[in-house]
mmCIF file of N, CA and C in Angstrom:
data_model
loop_
_atom_site.group_PDB
_atom_site.id
_atom_site.type_symbol
_atom_site.label_atom_id
_atom_site.label_comp_id
_atom_site.label_asym_id
_atom_site.label_seq_id
_atom_site.Cartn_x
_atom_site.Cartn_y
_atom_site.Cartn_z
ATOM 1 N N LEU A 10 -65.579 -15.986 13.768
ATOM 2 C CA LEU A 10 -66.801 -16.434 13.424
ATOM 3 C C LEU A 10 -66.751 -17.943 12.767
ATOM 4 N N ALA A 11 -65.715 -18.176 11.853
ATOM 5 C CA ALA A 11 -65.586 -19.373 11.106
ATOM 6 C C ALA A 11 -65.444 -20.518 12.250
ATOM 7 N N ASN A 12 -64.684 -20.226 13.156
ATOM 8 C CA ASN A 12 -64.293 -21.336 14.364
ATOM 9 C C ASN A 12 -65.740 -21.730 14.917
ATOM 10 N N ASN A 13 -66.638 -20.820 15.066
ATOM 11 C CA ASN A 13 -67.849 -21.210 15.893
ATOM 12 C C ASN A 13 -69.001 -21.470 14.798
ATOM 13 N N GLY A 14 -68.615 -21.746 13.566
ATOM 14 C CA GLY A 14 -69.599 -22.228 12.480
ATOM 15 C C GLY A 14 -70.566 -21.174 11.991
ATOM 16 N N TYR A 15 -70.316 -19.911 12.245
ATOM 17 C CA TYR A 15 -71.224 -18.875 11.720
ATOM 18 C C TYR A 15 -70.843 -18.582 10.177
ATOM 19 N N LEU A 16 -69.593 -18.630 10.001
ATOM 20 C CA LEU A 16 -69.133 -18.465 8.532
ATOM 21 C C LEU A 16 -68.426 -19.762 7.974
ATOM 22 N N LYS A 17 -68.528 -19.926 6.685
ATOM 23 C CA LYS A 17 -67.694 -20.798 6.159
ATOM 24 C C LYS A 17 -66.179 -20.528 5.984
ATOM 25 N N ALA A 18 -65.438 -21.335 6.483
ATOM 26 C CA ALA A 18 -64.033 -21.105 6.508
ATOM 27 C C ALA A 18 -63.402 -21.212 5.157
ATOM 28 N N LYS A 19 -62.545 -20.341 4.860
ATOM 29 C CA LYS A 19 -61.814 -20.324 3.592
ATOM 30 C C LYS A 19 -60.672 -21.262 3.577
ATOM 31 N N PRO A 20 -60.514 -22.097 2.609
ATOM 32 C CA PRO A 20 -59.400 -23.121 2.616
ATOM 33 C C PRO A 20 -58.199 -22.192 2.505
ATOM 34 N N THR A 21 -57.155 -22.624 3.323
ATOM 35 C CA THR A 21 -55.710 -22.020 3.199
ATOM 36 C C THR A 21 -54.727 -22.914 3.428
ATOM 37 N N ARG A 22 -53.581 -22.592 2.942
ATOM 38 C CA ARG A 22 -52.394 -23.510 2.963
ATOM 39 C C ARG A 22 -51.500 -23.073 4.118
ATOM 40 N N VAL A 23 -51.994 -22.202 5.011
ATOM 41 C CA VAL A 23 -51.080 -21.922 6.090
ATOM 42 C C VAL A 23 -51.332 -22.838 7.195
ATOM 43 N N ARG A 24 -50.115 -22.898 7.945
ATOM 44 C CA ARG A 24 -50.144 -23.971 9.090
ATOM 45 C C ARG A 24 -50.976 -23.537 10.080
ATOM 46 N N LYS A 25 -51.718 -24.156 10.745
ATOM 47 C CA LYS A 25 -52.651 -23.892 11.800
ATOM 48 C C LYS A 25 -51.832 -23.528 12.906
ATOM 49 N N LYS A 26 -52.081 -22.646 13.852
ATOM 50 C CA LYS A 26 -51.430 -22.196 15.033
ATOM 51 C C LYS A 26 -51.982 -23.143 16.285
ATOM 52 N N LYS A 27 -51.294 -23.548 17.195
ATOM 53 C CA LYS A 27 -52.028 -24.338 18.081
ATOM 54 C C LYS A 27 -52.931 -23.447 18.903
ATOM 55 N N GLU A 28 -54.069 -23.942 19.066
ATOM 56 C CA GLU A 28 -55.236 -23.180 19.832
ATOM 57 C C GLU A 28 -54.726 -23.033 21.150
ATOM 58 N N THR A 29 -54.980 -21.687 21.708
ATOM 59 C CA THR A 29 -54.589 -21.362 22.982
ATOM 60 C C THR A 29 -55.946 -21.273 23.785
ATOM 61 N N ALA A 30 -55.897 -21.484 25.106
ATOM 62 C CA ALA A 30 -56.985 -21.414 25.998
ATOM 63 C C ALA A 30 -57.389 -20.026 26.109
ATOM 64 N N PRO A 31 -58.787 -19.928 26.060
ATOM 65 C CA PRO A 31 -59.368 -18.524 26.418
ATOM 66 C C PRO A 31 -59.108 -18.037 27.722
ATOM 67 N N ALA A 32 -59.242 -16.795 28.037
ATOM 68 C CA ALA A 32 -58.775 -16.106 29.191
ATOM 69 C C ALA A 32 -59.945 -16.337 30.300
ATOM 70 N N TYR A 33 -60.133 -17.496 30.789
ATOM 71 C CA TYR A 33 -61.165 -17.689 31.801
ATOM 72 C C TYR A 33 -60.713 -17.162 33.204
ATOM 73 N N GLN A 34 -61.566 -17.094 34.078
ATOM 74 C CA GLN A 34 -61.253 -16.517 35.489
ATOM 75 C C GLN A 34 -61.188 -17.576 36.550
ATOM 76 N N THR A 35 -60.228 -17.341 37.535
ATOM 77 C CA THR A 35 -60.075 -18.341 38.591
ATOM 78 C C THR A 35 -60.249 -17.681 39.944
ATOM 79 N N LEU A 36 -61.010 -18.229 40.758
ATOM 80 C CA LEU A 36 -61.148 -17.821 42.224
ATOM 81 C C LEU A 36 -60.819 -18.996 43.020
ATOM 82 N N PHE A 37 -61.001 -18.800 44.387
ATOM 83 C CA PHE A 37 -60.742 -20.017 45.388
ATOM 84 C C PHE A 37 -61.924 -19.882 46.263
ATOM 85 N N SER A 38 -62.638 -21.109 46.633
ATOM 86 C CA SER A 38 -63.802 -21.274 47.402
ATOM 87 C C SER A 38 -63.298 -21.015 48.997
ATOM 88 N N PRO A 39 -64.324 -21.005 49.795
ATOM 89 C CA PRO A 39 -63.859 -20.810 51.238
ATOM 90 C C PRO A 39 -62.954 -21.798 51.749
ATOM 91 N N ASP A 40 -63.026 -23.009 51.208
ATOM 92 C CA ASP A 40 -62.261 -24.163 51.704
ATOM 93 C C ASP A 40 -60.856 -24.148 50.847
ATOM 94 N N GLY A 41 -60.636 -23.240 50.072
ATOM 95 C CA GLY A 41 -59.536 -23.042 49.245
ATOM 96 C C GLY A 41 -59.437 -23.932 47.893
ATOM 97 N N PHE A 42 -60.608 -24.514 47.400
ATOM 98 C CA PHE A 42 -60.616 -25.252 46.221
ATOM 99 C C PHE A 42 -60.713 -24.273 45.107
ATOM 100 N N PRO A 43 -60.053 -24.623 43.886
ATOM 101 C CA PRO A 43 -60.304 -23.576 42.646
ATOM 102 C C PRO A 43 -61.564 -23.596 42.125
ATOM 103 N N VAL A 44 -62.148 -22.368 41.714
ATOM 104 C CA VAL A 44 -63.258 -22.152 41.115
ATOM 105 C C VAL A 44 -62.972 -21.490 39.799
ATOM 106 N N TYR A 45 -63.464 -21.938 38.631
ATOM 107 C CA TYR A 45 -63.174 -21.636 37.381
ATOM 108 C C TYR A 45 -64.512 -21.120 36.803
ATOM 109 N N PHE A 46 -64.436 -19.898 36.004
ATOM 110 C CA PHE A 46 -65.681 -19.499 35.334
ATOM 111 C C PHE A 46 -65.402 -18.633 34.160
ATOM 112 N N GLY A 47 -66.174 -18.665 33.179
ATOM 113 C CA GLY A 47 -66.051 -17.883 31.976
ATOM 114 C C GLY A 47 -67.042 -16.764 31.900
ATOM 115 N N LYS A 48 -66.623 -15.677 31.121
ATOM 116 C CA LYS A 48 -67.603 -14.495 30.999
ATOM 117 C C LYS A 48 -68.190 -14.278 29.673
ATOM 118 N N ASN A 49 -67.943 -15.272 28.697
ATOM 119 C CA ASN A 49 -68.646 -15.250 27.505
ATOM 120 C C ASN A 49 -68.757 -16.734 27.068
ATOM 121 N N ASN A 50 -69.425 -16.899 25.929
ATOM 122 C CA ASN A 50 -69.778 -18.065 25.535
ATOM 123 C C ASN A 50 -68.617 -19.086 25.266
ATOM 124 N N ILE A 51 -67.458 -18.460 24.622
ATOM 125 C CA ILE A 51 -66.200 -19.265 24.271
ATOM 126 C C ILE A 51 -65.536 -19.765 25.629
ATOM 127 N N GLN A 52 -65.418 -18.778 26.564
ATOM 128 C CA GLN A 52 -64.755 -19.175 27.846
ATOM 129 C C GLN A 52 -65.651 -20.189 28.623
ATOM 130 N N ASN A 53 -67.008 -20.083 28.397
ATOM 131 C CA ASN A 53 -67.870 -21.013 29.198
ATOM 132 C C ASN A 53 -67.757 -22.421 28.587
ATOM 133 N N GLU A 54 -67.490 -22.375 27.309
ATOM 134 C CA GLU A 54 -67.485 -23.908 26.653
ATOM 135 C C GLU A 54 -66.100 -24.396 27.173
ATOM 136 N N TYR A 55 -64.962 -23.641 27.084
ATOM 137 C CA TYR A 55 -63.738 -24.159 27.331
ATOM 138 C C TYR A 55 -63.765 -24.665 28.879
ATOM 139 N N VAL A 56 -64.204 -23.774 29.673
ATOM 140 C CA VAL A 56 -64.133 -24.236 31.185
ATOM 141 C C VAL A 56 -64.900 -25.481 31.403
ATOM 142 N N THR A 57 -66.061 -25.489 30.535
ATOM 143 C CA THR A 57 -67.134 -26.591 30.995
ATOM 144 C C THR A 57 -66.523 -27.833 30.355
ATOM 145 N N PHE A 58 -66.067 -28.087 29.151
ATOM 146 C CA PHE A 58 -65.648 -29.237 28.433
ATOM 147 C C PHE A 58 -64.212 -29.438 28.270
ATOM 148 N N LYS A 59 -63.381 -28.424 28.624
ATOM 149 C CA LYS A 59 -62.048 -28.792 28.408
ATOM 150 C C LYS A 59 -61.177 -28.806 29.728
ATOM 151 N N LYS A 60 -61.476 -27.882 30.539
ATOM 152 C CA LYS A 60 -60.906 -27.584 31.803
ATOM 153 C C LYS A 60 -61.450 -28.410 32.868
ATOM 154 N N ALA A 61 -62.634 -28.695 33.019
ATOM 155 C CA ALA A 61 -63.347 -29.416 34.106
ATOM 156 C C ALA A 61 -63.094 -30.902 33.812
ATOM 157 N N ARG A 62 -63.094 -31.619 35.036
ATOM 158 C CA ARG A 62 -63.173 -33.015 35.106
ATOM 159 C C ARG A 62 -64.566 -33.533 35.283
ATOM 160 N N LYS A 63 -64.905 -34.712 35.077
ATOM 161 C CA LYS A 63 -66.259 -35.213 35.074
ATOM 162 C C LYS A 63 -66.835 -35.200 36.438
ATOM 163 N N GLN A 64 -66.016 -35.248 37.561
ATOM 164 C CA GLN A 64 -66.560 -35.350 38.957
ATOM 165 C C GLN A 64 -66.848 -33.796 39.386
ATOM 166 N N ASN A 65 -66.209 -32.795 38.715
ATOM 167 C CA ASN A 65 -66.391 -31.500 39.127
ATOM 168 C C ASN A 65 -67.772 -31.045 39.204
ATOM 169 N N LEU A 66 -68.148 -30.078 39.873
ATOM 170 C CA LEU A 66 -69.422 -29.470 40.011
ATOM 171 C C LEU A 66 -69.535 -28.335 38.924
ATOM 172 N N TRP A 67 -70.692 -28.258 38.395
ATOM 173 C CA TRP A 67 -70.910 -27.138 37.505
ATOM 174 C C TRP A 67 -72.250 -26.285 37.844
ATOM 175 N N PHE A 68 -72.169 -25.036 37.817
ATOM 176 C CA PHE A 68 -73.313 -24.154 38.185
ATOM 177 C C PHE A 68 -73.615 -23.124 37.379
ATOM 178 N N HIS A 69 -74.822 -22.771 37.026
ATOM 179 C CA HIS A 69 -75.406 -21.834 36.126
ATOM 180 C C HIS A 69 -76.698 -21.294 36.510
ATOM 181 N N VAL A 70 -77.009 -20.050 36.355
ATOM 182 C CA VAL A 70 -78.413 -19.472 36.717
ATOM 183 C C VAL A 70 -79.339 -20.031 35.832
ATOM 184 N N LYS A 71 -80.392 -20.388 36.382
ATOM 185 C CA LYS A 71 -81.574 -21.097 35.689
ATOM 186 C C LYS A 71 -82.224 -20.069 34.850
ATOM 187 N N ASP A 72 -82.466 -20.638 33.366
ATOM 188 C CA ASP A 72 -83.089 -19.920 32.355
ATOM 189 C C ASP A 72 -82.726 -18.560 32.091
ATOM 190 N N MET A 73 -81.450 -18.236 32.394
ATOM 191 C CA MET A 73 -80.898 -16.978 31.941
ATOM 192 C C MET A 73 -79.433 -17.041 31.427
ATOM 193 N N HIS A 74 -78.955 -15.931 30.889
ATOM 194 C CA HIS A 74 -77.561 -15.892 30.386
ATOM 195 C C HIS A 74 -76.801 -15.575 31.633
ATOM 196 N N GLY A 75 -75.566 -16.345 31.511
ATOM 197 C CA GLY A 75 -74.702 -16.096 32.624
ATOM 198 C C GLY A 75 -73.466 -17.129 32.495
ATOM 199 N N SER A 76 -72.683 -16.901 33.495
ATOM 200 C CA SER A 76 -71.303 -17.666 33.542
ATOM 201 C C SER A 76 -71.471 -19.288 33.687
ATOM 202 N N HIS A 77 -70.706 -20.057 33.269
ATOM 203 C CA HIS A 77 -70.602 -21.511 33.681
ATOM 204 C C HIS A 77 -69.560 -21.507 34.835
ATOM 205 N N VAL A 78 -69.825 -21.798 35.948
ATOM 206 C CA VAL A 78 -68.796 -21.810 37.088
ATOM 207 C C VAL A 78 -68.552 -23.339 37.504
ATOM 208 N N ILE A 79 -67.249 -23.781 37.482
ATOM 209 C CA ILE A 79 -66.759 -25.018 37.910
ATOM 210 C C ILE A 79 -66.182 -25.021 39.205
ATOM 211 N N LEU A 80 -66.570 -25.914 40.064
ATOM 212 C CA LEU A 80 -66.022 -26.114 41.418
ATOM 213 C C LEU A 80 -64.926 -27.184 41.305
ATOM 214 N N ASP A 81 -63.741 -27.196 41.400
ATOM 215 C CA ASP A 81 -62.792 -28.253 41.246
ATOM 216 C C ASP A 81 -62.649 -28.946 42.591
ATOM 217 N N CYS A 82 -63.610 -29.729 42.916
ATOM 218 C CA CYS A 82 -63.663 -30.565 44.228
ATOM 219 C C CYS A 82 -64.570 -31.676 44.073
ATOM 220 N N GLU A 83 -64.267 -32.883 44.717
ATOM 221 C CA GLU A 83 -65.190 -33.901 44.605
ATOM 222 C C GLU A 83 -66.166 -34.015 45.820
ATOM 223 N N ASN A 84 -65.803 -33.551 46.979
ATOM 224 C CA ASN A 84 -66.672 -33.560 48.092
ATOM 225 C C ASN A 84 -66.850 -32.042 48.675
ATOM 226 N N PRO A 85 -67.529 -31.117 48.207
ATOM 227 C CA PRO A 85 -67.516 -29.899 48.525
ATOM 228 C C PRO A 85 -68.388 -29.753 49.849
ATOM 229 N N SER A 86 -68.147 -28.669 50.546
ATOM 230 C CA SER A 86 -68.873 -28.313 51.695
ATOM 231 C C SER A 86 -69.932 -27.578 51.324
ATOM 232 N N GLU A 87 -70.998 -27.149 52.056
ATOM 233 C CA GLU A 87 -72.209 -26.508 51.748
ATOM 234 C C GLU A 87 -71.716 -25.081 51.495
ATOM 235 N N ALA A 88 -70.697 -24.546 52.279
ATOM 236 C CA ALA A 88 -70.181 -23.164 52.060
ATOM 237 C C ALA A 88 -69.555 -23.020 50.604
ATOM 238 N N ASP A 89 -68.856 -24.157 50.278
ATOM 239 C CA ASP A 89 -68.361 -24.082 48.887
ATOM 240 C C ASP A 89 -69.485 -23.953 47.793
ATOM 241 N N ILE A 90 -70.608 -24.753 47.910
ATOM 242 C CA ILE A 90 -71.635 -24.687 47.036
ATOM 243 C C ILE A 90 -72.335 -23.543 47.027
ATOM 244 N N ARG A 91 -72.596 -22.919 48.151
ATOM 245 C CA ARG A 91 -73.238 -21.540 48.250
ATOM 246 C C ARG A 91 -72.505 -20.582 47.515
ATOM 247 N N TYR A 92 -71.020 -20.587 47.755
ATOM 248 C CA TYR A 92 -70.160 -19.657 47.241
ATOM 249 C C TYR A 92 -70.181 -19.722 45.564
ATOM 250 N N CYS A 93 -70.114 -20.690 45.105
ATOM 251 C CA CYS A 93 -70.064 -21.025 43.838
ATOM 252 C C CYS A 93 -71.494 -20.572 43.099
ATOM 253 N N ALA A 94 -72.574 -20.859 43.797
ATOM 254 C CA ALA A 94 -73.955 -20.293 43.320
ATOM 255 C C ALA A 94 -73.945 -18.790 43.367
ATOM 256 N N GLN A 95 -73.261 -18.310 44.421
ATOM 257 C CA GLN A 95 -73.329 -16.688 44.446
ATOM 258 C C GLN A 95 -72.481 -16.254 43.314
ATOM 259 N N VAL A 96 -71.221 -16.817 42.839
ATOM 260 C CA VAL A 96 -70.424 -16.421 41.768
ATOM 261 C C VAL A 96 -71.271 -16.378 40.403
ATOM 262 N N ALA A 97 -72.130 -17.654 40.339
ATOM 263 C CA ALA A 97 -72.892 -17.862 39.082
ATOM 264 C C ALA A 97 -73.945 -16.810 39.073
ATOM 265 N N ALA A 98 -74.638 -16.476 40.096
ATOM 266 C CA ALA A 98 -75.653 -15.553 40.061
ATOM 267 C C ALA A 98 -75.075 -14.056 39.902
ATOM 268 N N PHE A 99 -73.906 -13.752 40.498
ATOM 269 C CA PHE A 99 -73.405 -12.289 40.216
ATOM 270 C C PHE A 99 -72.959 -12.261 38.709
ATOM 271 N N PHE A 100 -72.471 -13.267 38.113
ATOM 272 C CA PHE A 100 -72.002 -13.021 36.694
ATOM 273 C C PHE A 100 -73.250 -13.468 35.922
ATOM 274 N N SER A 101 -74.347 -13.011 36.005
ATOM 275 C CA SER A 101 -75.598 -13.415 35.224
ATOM 276 C C SER A 101 -76.445 -12.189 34.988
ATOM 277 N N ASP A 102 -77.498 -12.350 34.193
ATOM 278 C CA ASP A 102 -78.399 -11.262 34.040
ATOM 279 C C ASP A 102 -79.292 -11.216 35.199
ATOM 280 N N ALA A 103 -79.299 -11.932 36.180
ATOM 281 C CA ALA A 103 -80.135 -11.908 37.383
ATOM 282 C C ALA A 103 -79.512 -11.255 38.600
ATOM 283 N N ARG A 104 -78.294 -10.685 38.368
ATOM 284 C CA ARG A 104 -77.452 -10.112 39.273
ATOM 285 C C ARG A 104 -78.081 -9.164 40.402
ATOM 286 N N GLU A 105 -79.152 -8.312 39.825
ATOM 287 C CA GLU A 105 -79.893 -7.457 40.812
ATOM 288 C C GLU A 105 -81.058 -8.112 41.445
ATOM 289 N N SER A 106 -81.479 -9.391 41.105
ATOM 290 C CA SER A 106 -82.615 -9.914 41.597
ATOM 291 C C SER A 106 -82.383 -10.481 43.084
ATOM 292 N N GLY A 107 -83.401 -11.009 43.846
ATOM 293 C CA GLY A 107 -83.355 -11.620 44.935
ATOM 294 C C GLY A 107 -83.730 -13.082 44.892
ATOM 295 N N SER A 108 -83.137 -13.933 45.669
ATOM 296 C CA SER A 108 -83.503 -15.256 45.454
ATOM 297 C C SER A 108 -83.323 -15.944 44.166
ATOM 298 N N ILE A 109 -82.081 -15.877 43.783
ATOM 299 C CA ILE A 109 -81.815 -16.161 42.322
ATOM 300 C C ILE A 109 -81.782 -17.718 42.245
ATOM 301 N N PRO A 110 -82.408 -18.536 41.264
ATOM 302 C CA PRO A 110 -82.335 -19.942 41.145
ATOM 303 C C PRO A 110 -81.028 -20.238 40.475
ATOM 304 N N VAL A 111 -80.163 -21.186 41.052
ATOM 305 C CA VAL A 111 -79.031 -21.559 40.339
ATOM 306 C C VAL A 111 -79.117 -23.021 40.386
ATOM 307 N N ASN A 112 -78.887 -23.680 39.065
ATOM 308 C CA ASN A 112 -78.701 -25.128 38.984
ATOM 309 C C ASN A 112 -77.339 -25.490 39.039
ATOM 310 N N TRP A 113 -77.138 -26.658 39.607
ATOM 311 C CA TRP A 113 -75.894 -27.248 39.732
ATOM 312 C C TRP A 113 -75.857 -28.802 39.669
ATOM 313 N N CYS A 114 -74.825 -29.423 38.996
ATOM 314 C CA CYS A 114 -74.650 -30.706 38.788
ATOM 315 C C CYS A 114 -73.292 -31.104 38.569
ATOM 316 N N GLU A 115 -72.929 -32.534 38.384
ATOM 317 C CA GLU A 115 -71.721 -32.936 38.073
ATOM 318 C C GLU A 115 -71.484 -32.535 36.576
ATOM 319 N N VAL A 116 -70.227 -32.336 36.074
ATOM 320 C CA VAL A 116 -70.082 -32.179 34.782
ATOM 321 C C VAL A 116 -70.376 -33.383 33.846
ATOM 322 N N ARG A 117 -70.289 -34.562 34.402
ATOM 323 C CA ARG A 117 -70.585 -35.677 33.667
ATOM 324 C C ARG A 117 -72.185 -35.709 33.272
ATOM 325 N N ASN A 118 -73.007 -34.953 33.838
ATOM 326 C CA ASN A 118 -74.413 -34.733 33.619
ATOM 327 C C ASN A 118 -74.657 -33.816 32.509
ATOM 328 N N LEU A 119 -73.611 -33.135 31.890
ATOM 329 C CA LEU A 119 -73.886 -31.999 30.789
ATOM 330 C C LEU A 119 -73.559 -32.650 29.425
ATOM 331 N N LYS A 120 -74.264 -32.332 28.528
ATOM 332 C CA LYS A 120 -74.166 -32.559 27.110
ATOM 333 C C LYS A 120 -74.234 -31.276 26.099
ATOM 334 N N LYS A 121 -73.249 -31.276 25.144
ATOM 335 C CA LYS A 121 -73.541 -30.041 24.375
ATOM 336 C C LYS A 121 -74.672 -30.469 23.341
ATOM 337 N N ILE A 122 -75.262 -29.302 22.932
ATOM 338 C CA ILE A 122 -76.473 -29.408 22.156
ATOM 339 C C ILE A 122 -75.953 -29.720 20.622
ATOM 340 N N PRO A 123 -76.165 -30.670 19.974
ATOM 341 C CA PRO A 123 -75.723 -30.802 18.641
ATOM 342 C C PRO A 123 -76.190 -29.740 17.683
ATOM 343 N N GLY A 124 -75.174 -29.122 17.080
ATOM 344 C CA GLY A 124 -75.492 -27.982 16.154
ATOM 345 C C GLY A 124 -75.980 -26.659 16.813
ATOM 346 N N GLY A 125 -75.939 -26.651 18.169
ATOM 347 C CA GLY A 125 -76.343 -25.416 19.005
ATOM 348 C C GLY A 125 -75.230 -24.577 19.036
ATOM 349 N N LYS A 126 -75.556 -23.416 19.624
ATOM 350 C CA LYS A 126 -74.568 -22.285 19.731
ATOM 351 C C LYS A 126 -73.530 -22.703 20.622
ATOM 352 N N THR A 127 -72.364 -22.040 20.547
ATOM 353 C CA THR A 127 -71.195 -22.369 21.539
ATOM 354 C C THR A 127 -71.558 -22.065 22.798
ATOM 355 N N GLY A 128 -71.225 -22.881 23.870
ATOM 356 C CA GLY A 128 -71.485 -22.733 25.182
ATOM 357 C C GLY A 128 -72.828 -23.136 25.680
ATOM 358 N N THR A 129 -73.767 -23.628 24.758
ATOM 359 C CA THR A 129 -75.022 -24.214 25.218
ATOM 360 C C THR A 129 -74.924 -25.663 25.602
ATOM 361 N N VAL A 130 -75.719 -25.979 26.685
ATOM 362 C CA VAL A 130 -75.655 -27.363 27.187
ATOM 363 C C VAL A 130 -77.069 -27.756 27.637
ATOM 364 N N THR A 131 -77.115 -29.128 27.857
ATOM 365 C CA THR A 131 -78.232 -29.818 28.347
ATOM 366 C C THR A 131 -77.795 -30.377 29.641
ATOM 367 N N MET A 132 -78.602 -30.557 30.666
ATOM 368 C CA MET A 132 -78.133 -31.166 31.884
ATOM 369 C C MET A 132 -79.211 -31.947 32.399
ATOM 370 N N SER A 133 -78.790 -33.141 33.186
ATOM 371 C CA SER A 133 -79.578 -34.038 33.797
ATOM 372 C C SER A 133 -79.126 -34.103 35.295
ATOM 373 N N GLY A 134 -79.918 -34.805 36.002
ATOM 374 C CA GLY A 134 -79.584 -35.025 37.376
ATOM 375 C C GLY A 134 -79.086 -33.692 38.169
ATOM 376 N N TYR A 135 -79.816 -32.634 37.955
ATOM 377 C CA TYR A 135 -79.199 -31.382 38.637
ATOM 378 C C TYR A 135 -80.163 -31.118 39.770
ATOM 379 N N GLN A 136 -79.660 -30.125 40.582
ATOM 380 C CA GLN A 136 -80.313 -29.820 41.731
ATOM 381 C C GLN A 136 -80.358 -28.185 41.575
ATOM 382 N N THR A 137 -81.389 -27.360 42.322
ATOM 383 C CA THR A 137 -81.575 -26.157 42.386
ATOM 384 C C THR A 137 -81.320 -25.534 43.757
ATOM 385 N N ILE A 138 -80.435 -24.415 43.784
ATOM 386 C CA ILE A 138 -80.489 -23.791 45.020
ATOM 387 C C ILE A 138 -80.822 -22.439 44.797
ATOM 388 N N TYR A 139 -81.672 -21.849 45.608
ATOM 389 C CA TYR A 139 -82.070 -20.350 45.593
ATOM 390 C C TYR A 139 -81.217 -19.397 46.484
ATOM 391 N N ILE A 140 -80.444 -18.405 45.846
ATOM 392 C CA ILE A 140 -79.442 -17.948 46.697
ATOM 393 C C ILE A 140 -79.700 -16.218 46.404
ATOM 394 N N ASP A 141 -79.279 -15.753 47.626
ATOM 395 C CA ASP A 141 -78.955 -14.272 47.515
ATOM 396 C C ASP A 141 -77.483 -13.887 47.598
ATOM 397 N N ILE A 142 -76.998 -12.902 46.708
ATOM 398 C CA ILE A 142 -75.879 -12.585 46.698
ATOM 399 C C ILE A 142 -75.273 -11.913 47.955
ATOM 400 N N SER A 143 -74.375 -12.221 48.695
ATOM 401 C CA SER A 143 -74.020 -11.588 50.056
ATOM 402 C C SER A 143 -73.219 -10.328 49.639
ATOM 403 N N ASP A 144 -73.258 -9.383 50.481
ATOM 404 C CA ASP A 144 -72.426 -8.170 50.156
ATOM 405 C C ASP A 144 -71.019 -8.375 50.323
ATOM 406 N N ASP A 145 -70.480 -9.457 50.964
ATOM 407 C CA ASP A 145 -69.016 -9.751 50.900
ATOM 408 C C ASP A 145 -68.754 -10.079 49.456
ATOM 409 N N THR A 146 -69.361 -11.058 49.082
ATOM 410 C CA THR A 146 -69.261 -11.572 47.637
ATOM 411 C C THR A 146 -69.259 -10.527 46.554
ATOM 412 N N LYS A 147 -70.367 -9.706 46.796
ATOM 413 C CA LYS A 147 -70.601 -8.519 45.749
ATOM 414 C C LYS A 147 -69.181 -7.750 45.879
ATOM 415 N N ALA A 148 -68.787 -7.375 47.018
ATOM 416 C CA ALA A 148 -67.458 -6.427 47.265
ATOM 417 C C ALA A 148 -66.276 -7.157 46.420
ATOM 418 N N ALA A 149 -66.285 -8.528 46.832
ATOM 419 C CA ALA A 149 -65.119 -9.245 46.254
ATOM 420 C C ALA A 149 -65.047 -9.317 44.664
ATOM 421 N N LEU A 150 -66.201 -9.547 44.162
ATOM 422 C CA LEU A 150 -66.377 -9.810 42.799
ATOM 423 C C LEU A 150 -66.548 -8.538 41.799
ATOM 424 N N SER A 151 -66.770 -7.512 42.561
ATOM 425 C CA SER A 151 -66.940 -6.214 41.721
ATOM 426 C C SER A 151 -65.822 -5.737 40.865
ATOM 427 N N GLY A 152 -64.536 -6.123 41.479
ATOM 428 C CA GLY A 152 -63.340 -5.546 40.904
ATOM 429 C C GLY A 152 -63.066 -6.426 39.727
ATOM 430 N N ARG A 153 -63.611 -7.631 39.378
ATOM 431 C CA ARG A 153 -63.189 -8.542 38.295
ATOM 432 C C ARG A 153 -63.793 -8.299 37.201
#
């Protein structure tokens, strides 16, 4: 809680341990590119601002809680974009809905909200895709 600013940290003289990366998830797109996503706000923040490069694509369900999904590819195909949008939709509060709106943009268009909660971002220059989660994707992601 102290690391995220909810509590005031107590001063100690103990050497700090090197911070380790949170346990985010990795998949591969239909064209074989890595897809990274977090399942909580700490993993989402790490994947979005530490793991991703500026030219990678970021996906998130519009106006709902859910995973930040990063596609590590500069020129993705439509199949890759649809797959990442399905992953973002599956790991969100809108999982059971139909025609789920998913926003996506380059990571360079994201900014942390100053003083905001961990994992919250603002975006510019984004696009929205309306997606239904395919049965194949549901079956593949259900075990994760």
